[in-house]
XYZ file of C-alpha atoms in Angstrom:
339
model
C -48.683 -14.871 48.961
C -51.270 -16.694 50.674
C -49.972 -20.266 52.065
C -52.973 -23.062 52.590
C -52.213 -26.622 54.391
C -51.907 -28.035 57.457
C -50.431 -26.497 60.502
C -46.728 -27.363 60.814
C -45.312 -27.471 64.178
C -41.617 -25.876 63.798
C -39.133 -27.197 66.890
C -36.172 -26.408 65.093
C -36.246 -23.003 63.862
C -34.752 -20.083 65.449
C -36.119 -19.177 69.009
C -38.399 -16.698 69.845
C -38.459 -16.110 73.943
C -39.982 -13.582 75.476
C -38.589 -11.438 78.444
C -40.402 -12.103 81.779
C -40.604 -8.540 83.777
C -42.143 -7.771 86.639
C -45.242 -6.070 86.705
C -44.563 -2.837 88.608
C -44.133 1.069 87.409
C -45.511 2.193 84.603
C -45.284 -0.943 82.597
C -48.571 -2.113 85.280
C -51.822 -1.360 84.007
C -53.288 -2.637 87.283
C -50.205 -0.072 89.036
C -52.617 2.553 86.869
C -55.827 1.877 87.808
C -55.210 1.658 91.826
C -52.539 4.495 91.356
C -53.554 7.417 89.164
C -57.586 8.617 88.439
C -58.413 8.233 85.060
C -58.289 11.408 82.946
C -59.588 12.678 79.650
C -58.861 11.030 76.100
C -60.063 7.899 77.048
C -61.279 7.881 73.313
C -57.974 8.151 70.349
C -57.866 11.397 69.177
C -58.868 11.660 65.416
C -56.434 13.133 62.703
C -58.045 16.701 62.538
C -57.930 17.140 66.633
C -54.680 15.538 67.542
C -52.777 18.649 67.376
C -54.702 20.041 69.674
C -53.565 18.357 72.418
C -50.899 14.991 72.103
C -52.512 12.582 74.655
C -49.779 11.094 76.656
C -50.365 8.424 79.324
C -48.359 6.921 82.230
C -47.237 3.387 80.861
C -44.393 2.566 78.846
C -45.889 -0.732 77.577
C -49.305 -2.602 77.913
C -48.319 -6.417 76.453
C -49.227 -8.577 78.917
C -48.838 -12.681 78.952
C -51.102 -13.127 81.808
C -49.309 -12.176 84.735
C -46.415 -11.249 83.839
C -45.717 -8.416 81.522
C -44.211 -9.489 78.027
C -42.347 -6.444 77.098
C -39.313 -7.841 74.326
C -38.785 -10.694 72.538
C -35.191 -12.181 71.916
C -34.518 -13.188 68.020
C -32.337 -16.363 67.697
C -32.202 -17.450 71.544
C -33.862 -20.304 72.587
C -34.857 -18.495 76.177
C -34.198 -15.559 78.630
C -34.530 -15.205 81.896
C -36.512 -12.295 83.804
C -35.248 -9.380 85.024
C -35.677 -9.471 88.497
C -32.795 -11.664 88.856
C -35.371 -14.744 89.838
C -35.723 -17.929 88.702
C -38.502 -17.527 86.281
C -38.410 -17.307 82.044
C -39.759 -17.447 79.048
C -38.798 -20.391 76.439
C -39.617 -20.620 72.914
C -41.212 -24.209 71.727
C -41.261 -23.241 68.433
C -43.622 -21.749 64.830
C -46.585 -22.986 63.658
C -46.730 -22.238 60.073
C -49.796 -22.328 57.329
C -48.825 -25.518 54.803
C -45.420 -27.762 55.121
C -42.242 -24.667 55.654
C -39.987 -24.170 58.447
C -38.981 -21.804 59.368
C -35.258 -20.808 59.689
C -34.764 -17.059 60.644
C -36.805 -14.189 62.009
C -36.204 -10.680 61.998
C -37.436 -7.426 62.052
C -36.975 -4.763 59.015
C -37.962 -1.344 60.229
C -41.058 -2.576 62.277
C -41.834 -5.475 60.190
C -42.188 -8.735 60.714
C -40.347 -11.389 58.368
C -39.816 -15.040 58.226
C -37.615 -16.378 55.964
C -39.152 -20.232 55.429
C -36.452 -23.274 54.698
C -38.091 -23.055 51.319
C -36.204 -19.945 50.721
C -39.653 -17.550 50.867
C -39.859 -14.786 52.856
C -42.748 -14.462 54.568
C -43.911 -10.820 55.595
C -47.567 -8.616 55.770
C -50.747 -10.659 55.714
C -48.618 -14.022 54.538
C -47.902 -14.461 58.405
C -51.950 -13.961 59.561
C -52.308 -17.202 61.408
C -49.036 -18.228 62.658
C -48.260 -19.228 66.084
C -45.488 -19.164 68.735
C -45.460 -21.526 71.247
C -43.784 -20.870 75.082
C -42.894 -22.268 78.387
C -42.857 -20.202 81.047
C -41.816 -20.278 84.570
C -43.642 -18.047 86.822
C -42.676 -19.442 90.147
C -41.382 -16.092 91.762
C -44.252 -14.054 90.259
C -47.318 -15.482 90.804
C -46.146 -19.524 92.289
C -47.674 -20.769 89.227
C -44.418 -22.769 87.907
C -44.455 -23.474 84.646
C -46.955 -23.735 81.935
C -47.311 -22.893 78.080
C -48.360 -19.800 76.189
C -49.207 -19.388 72.542
C -49.246 -16.506 70.349
C -51.423 -15.741 67.419
C -50.835 -13.008 64.876
C -54.764 -12.334 63.525
C -54.219 -9.538 61.318
C -51.405 -7.187 59.793
C -51.753 -4.142 58.010
C -50.036 -0.712 57.665
C -50.486 2.905 60.136
C -51.721 4.594 57.161
C -51.118 3.912 52.967
C -47.519 3.905 52.534
C -46.586 3.622 56.170
C -43.190 1.929 57.296
C -45.247 1.468 60.731
C -47.513 -1.908 60.752
C -49.728 -3.150 62.857
C -50.071 -6.393 64.358
C -53.301 -7.942 66.465
C -52.087 -10.590 68.624
C -54.101 -12.932 70.624
C -52.352 -15.065 73.808
C -53.825 -18.929 75.065
C -52.516 -19.333 78.151
C -52.876 -23.474 78.360
C -55.855 -24.591 76.908
C -57.712 -21.883 77.967
C -59.520 -18.918 75.827
C -57.589 -16.980 73.016
C -57.364 -13.301 74.719
C -55.980 -10.050 73.293
C -52.080 -9.726 73.365
C -52.186 -6.417 74.315
C -55.012 -4.276 75.684
C -54.902 -0.339 76.473
C -54.669 1.273 79.611
C -58.920 0.730 79.944
C -58.635 -3.317 79.603
C -59.566 -2.928 75.873
C -57.648 -4.911 72.983
C -55.546 -3.102 70.883
C -52.509 -3.680 68.073
C -48.749 -4.012 68.436
C -46.425 -2.314 66.805
C -43.107 -3.784 66.759
C -39.785 -2.452 67.787
C -35.874 -3.436 68.214
C -34.601 -3.197 71.583
C -35.977 -3.735 74.778
C -37.443 -1.982 77.742
C -36.683 -2.087 81.287
C -40.549 -1.878 82.702
C -39.176 -0.511 86.159
C -37.342 2.540 85.050
C -37.923 2.769 81.440
C -34.487 2.419 79.695
C -33.903 1.270 76.681
C -31.408 -1.740 75.688
C -30.104 -1.682 72.070
C -29.520 -5.600 72.455
C -28.581 -6.919 68.652
C -32.211 -9.375 67.718
C -33.993 -8.010 70.037
C -37.994 -7.249 69.516
C -40.101 -5.391 71.527
C -43.585 -5.932 70.852
C -45.087 -2.246 72.262
C -48.628 -2.067 72.249
C -51.024 0.773 71.016
C -51.905 3.473 72.988
C -48.897 3.517 75.616
C -45.400 5.079 75.110
C -43.855 3.107 73.550
C -45.937 2.567 70.075
C -47.639 5.869 70.711
C -43.646 7.912 70.648
C -43.457 5.459 66.633
C -46.880 7.182 66.004
C -45.835 10.648 66.656
C -42.972 10.119 64.188
C -40.314 9.289 66.412
C -39.707 5.876 64.919
C -36.208 4.266 66.103
C -35.865 2.237 62.674
C -35.115 5.297 60.678
C -32.083 6.314 59.153
C -30.823 9.349 57.797
C -29.454 13.259 59.160
C -31.329 12.915 62.792
C -31.131 9.397 65.252
C -34.489 8.913 66.010
C -33.449 6.039 68.070
C -32.619 8.793 70.695
C -35.771 10.749 70.065
C -38.187 8.172 70.398
C -36.596 7.458 73.578
C -36.673 11.020 74.942
C -40.697 10.759 73.636
C -41.337 8.050 76.000
C -40.084 9.368 78.873
C -41.836 12.584 77.854
C -45.398 10.969 77.809
C -45.229 9.693 80.913
C -43.606 13.130 82.164
C -40.759 10.534 83.674
C -39.043 13.925 84.525
C -35.808 12.094 86.789
C -35.134 9.167 83.707
C -36.095 6.801 86.857
C -39.445 5.115 85.879
C -41.860 7.270 87.747
C -44.591 8.752 85.934
C -45.823 12.075 86.905
C -49.187 12.485 85.200
C -52.778 10.884 84.566
C -53.584 9.221 81.017
C -55.632 11.529 78.539
C -53.356 14.119 79.647
C -53.319 16.732 76.720
C -49.858 18.591 76.012
C -48.344 20.771 73.015
C -45.082 18.481 71.747
C -42.369 20.413 69.951
C -38.788 19.642 68.328
C -36.483 21.428 65.875
C -36.716 18.469 63.073
C -40.297 19.300 62.226
C -41.980 15.947 63.298
C -43.766 17.791 65.444
C -44.377 21.570 64.835
C -45.656 24.763 66.604
C -49.466 24.847 66.960
C -50.131 28.380 66.302
C -53.489 27.430 67.489
C -53.038 26.031 70.820
C -52.129 28.314 73.563
C -49.826 26.541 76.151
C -46.494 27.085 78.680
C -43.086 25.484 78.219
C -43.030 22.355 80.703
C -39.918 20.608 80.004
C -37.368 20.066 77.207
C -36.472 15.739 76.684
C -33.627 14.190 76.385
C -33.178 10.063 76.483
C -32.838 10.157 80.049
C -35.326 12.440 81.184
C -35.628 16.150 81.292
C -33.363 18.222 80.756
C -35.430 21.131 81.909
C -37.685 21.739 83.841
C -40.450 24.831 84.831
C -41.565 22.960 87.474
C -44.707 25.657 87.875
C -46.001 24.129 84.651
C -46.153 20.951 85.352
C -48.966 18.587 84.148
C -50.327 18.039 87.273
C -49.779 20.858 90.306
C -47.745 20.223 93.223
C -45.925 17.400 91.975
C -42.607 16.474 93.856
C -40.248 15.557 90.892
C -37.385 14.190 93.228
C -34.417 14.989 91.269
C -32.666 18.653 91.120
C -33.485 19.791 87.186
C -32.796 22.989 85.853
C -35.415 25.457 84.855
C -36.171 26.261 81.066
C -34.472 29.122 78.948
C -34.897 29.607 75.618
C -35.991 27.301 73.512
C -33.717 24.219 73.162
C -31.273 25.649 74.867
C -31.042 22.717 77.490
C -29.267 19.908 75.143
C -33.341 18.403 75.399
C -34.515 17.198 71.604
C -38.445 17.373 72.616
C -40.557 20.272 73.995
C -43.531 19.067 76.134
C -45.627 22.271 77.112
C -49.026 22.345 79.140
C -51.673 24.249 76.893
C -53.364 27.134 78.579
C -56.403 27.452 76.166
C -57.691 27.098 72.629
């Protein structure tokens, strides 16, 4: 469906509020640039070369609303307070749809955003291109800017690959009367798309919360989206709990050994990734040593001689790895030693 007509601002529809997360830990590109050297892998690896080493990073997410990190969008509530206990918040003021329809229900089907209008029409995919969401933010505790407004605009939607249930969303954000800017940026400040995920993540410790009706804008190139692209799609149903595999993968990508949000790697470091589901398989052309095995709470075993960075102080007690997957880990990471 292609809708044409005037913009109509919806102020009575279901709310879409964005959680306020402090720009700390591995959720912050600024913190990344200050504390970590730039590693290899700036360019996205091609599909053919991907198994030469999956590329990890140090960020959980790269979504921004200016100084505040926009980690999660709540469906069905009008506002969301900051996670740090301050009075900062983000509240939804309304939606702009193209045409005269108003949004009634907003939800995620897997990673696909859908909106039911008051005319009984479900908008999805390219039907949503051009929609805008209006927000009010109070960022007094974080940057002393006080209350102000922002808008988020969806420019385009496309599947990750033909037939894929992963959808890529190109969003922009506008601060007051300022220019439109990319909502998602990678570690180098370049614009990128978002994958929409159910649930929210704490920007400080990387823990996942499974609140009903919660949606996260996960930027490509950072752990949340990358793990979905690697095949650990947390919405997928079947014999395996990919919800847990996705969380284990996010710990692995940033080398969060202790499960406390502290990264022990640099962006672009290649790793070998293996699981027992066959999502990521053994690469017979890559020589590697086992670094660790991973569960949702961090590393279930670790070979300290094989950490991605030499001489890393882990900061917690983790047993050494033995035979493959006897530690209870879901995913294994390896340190490449040669072609």
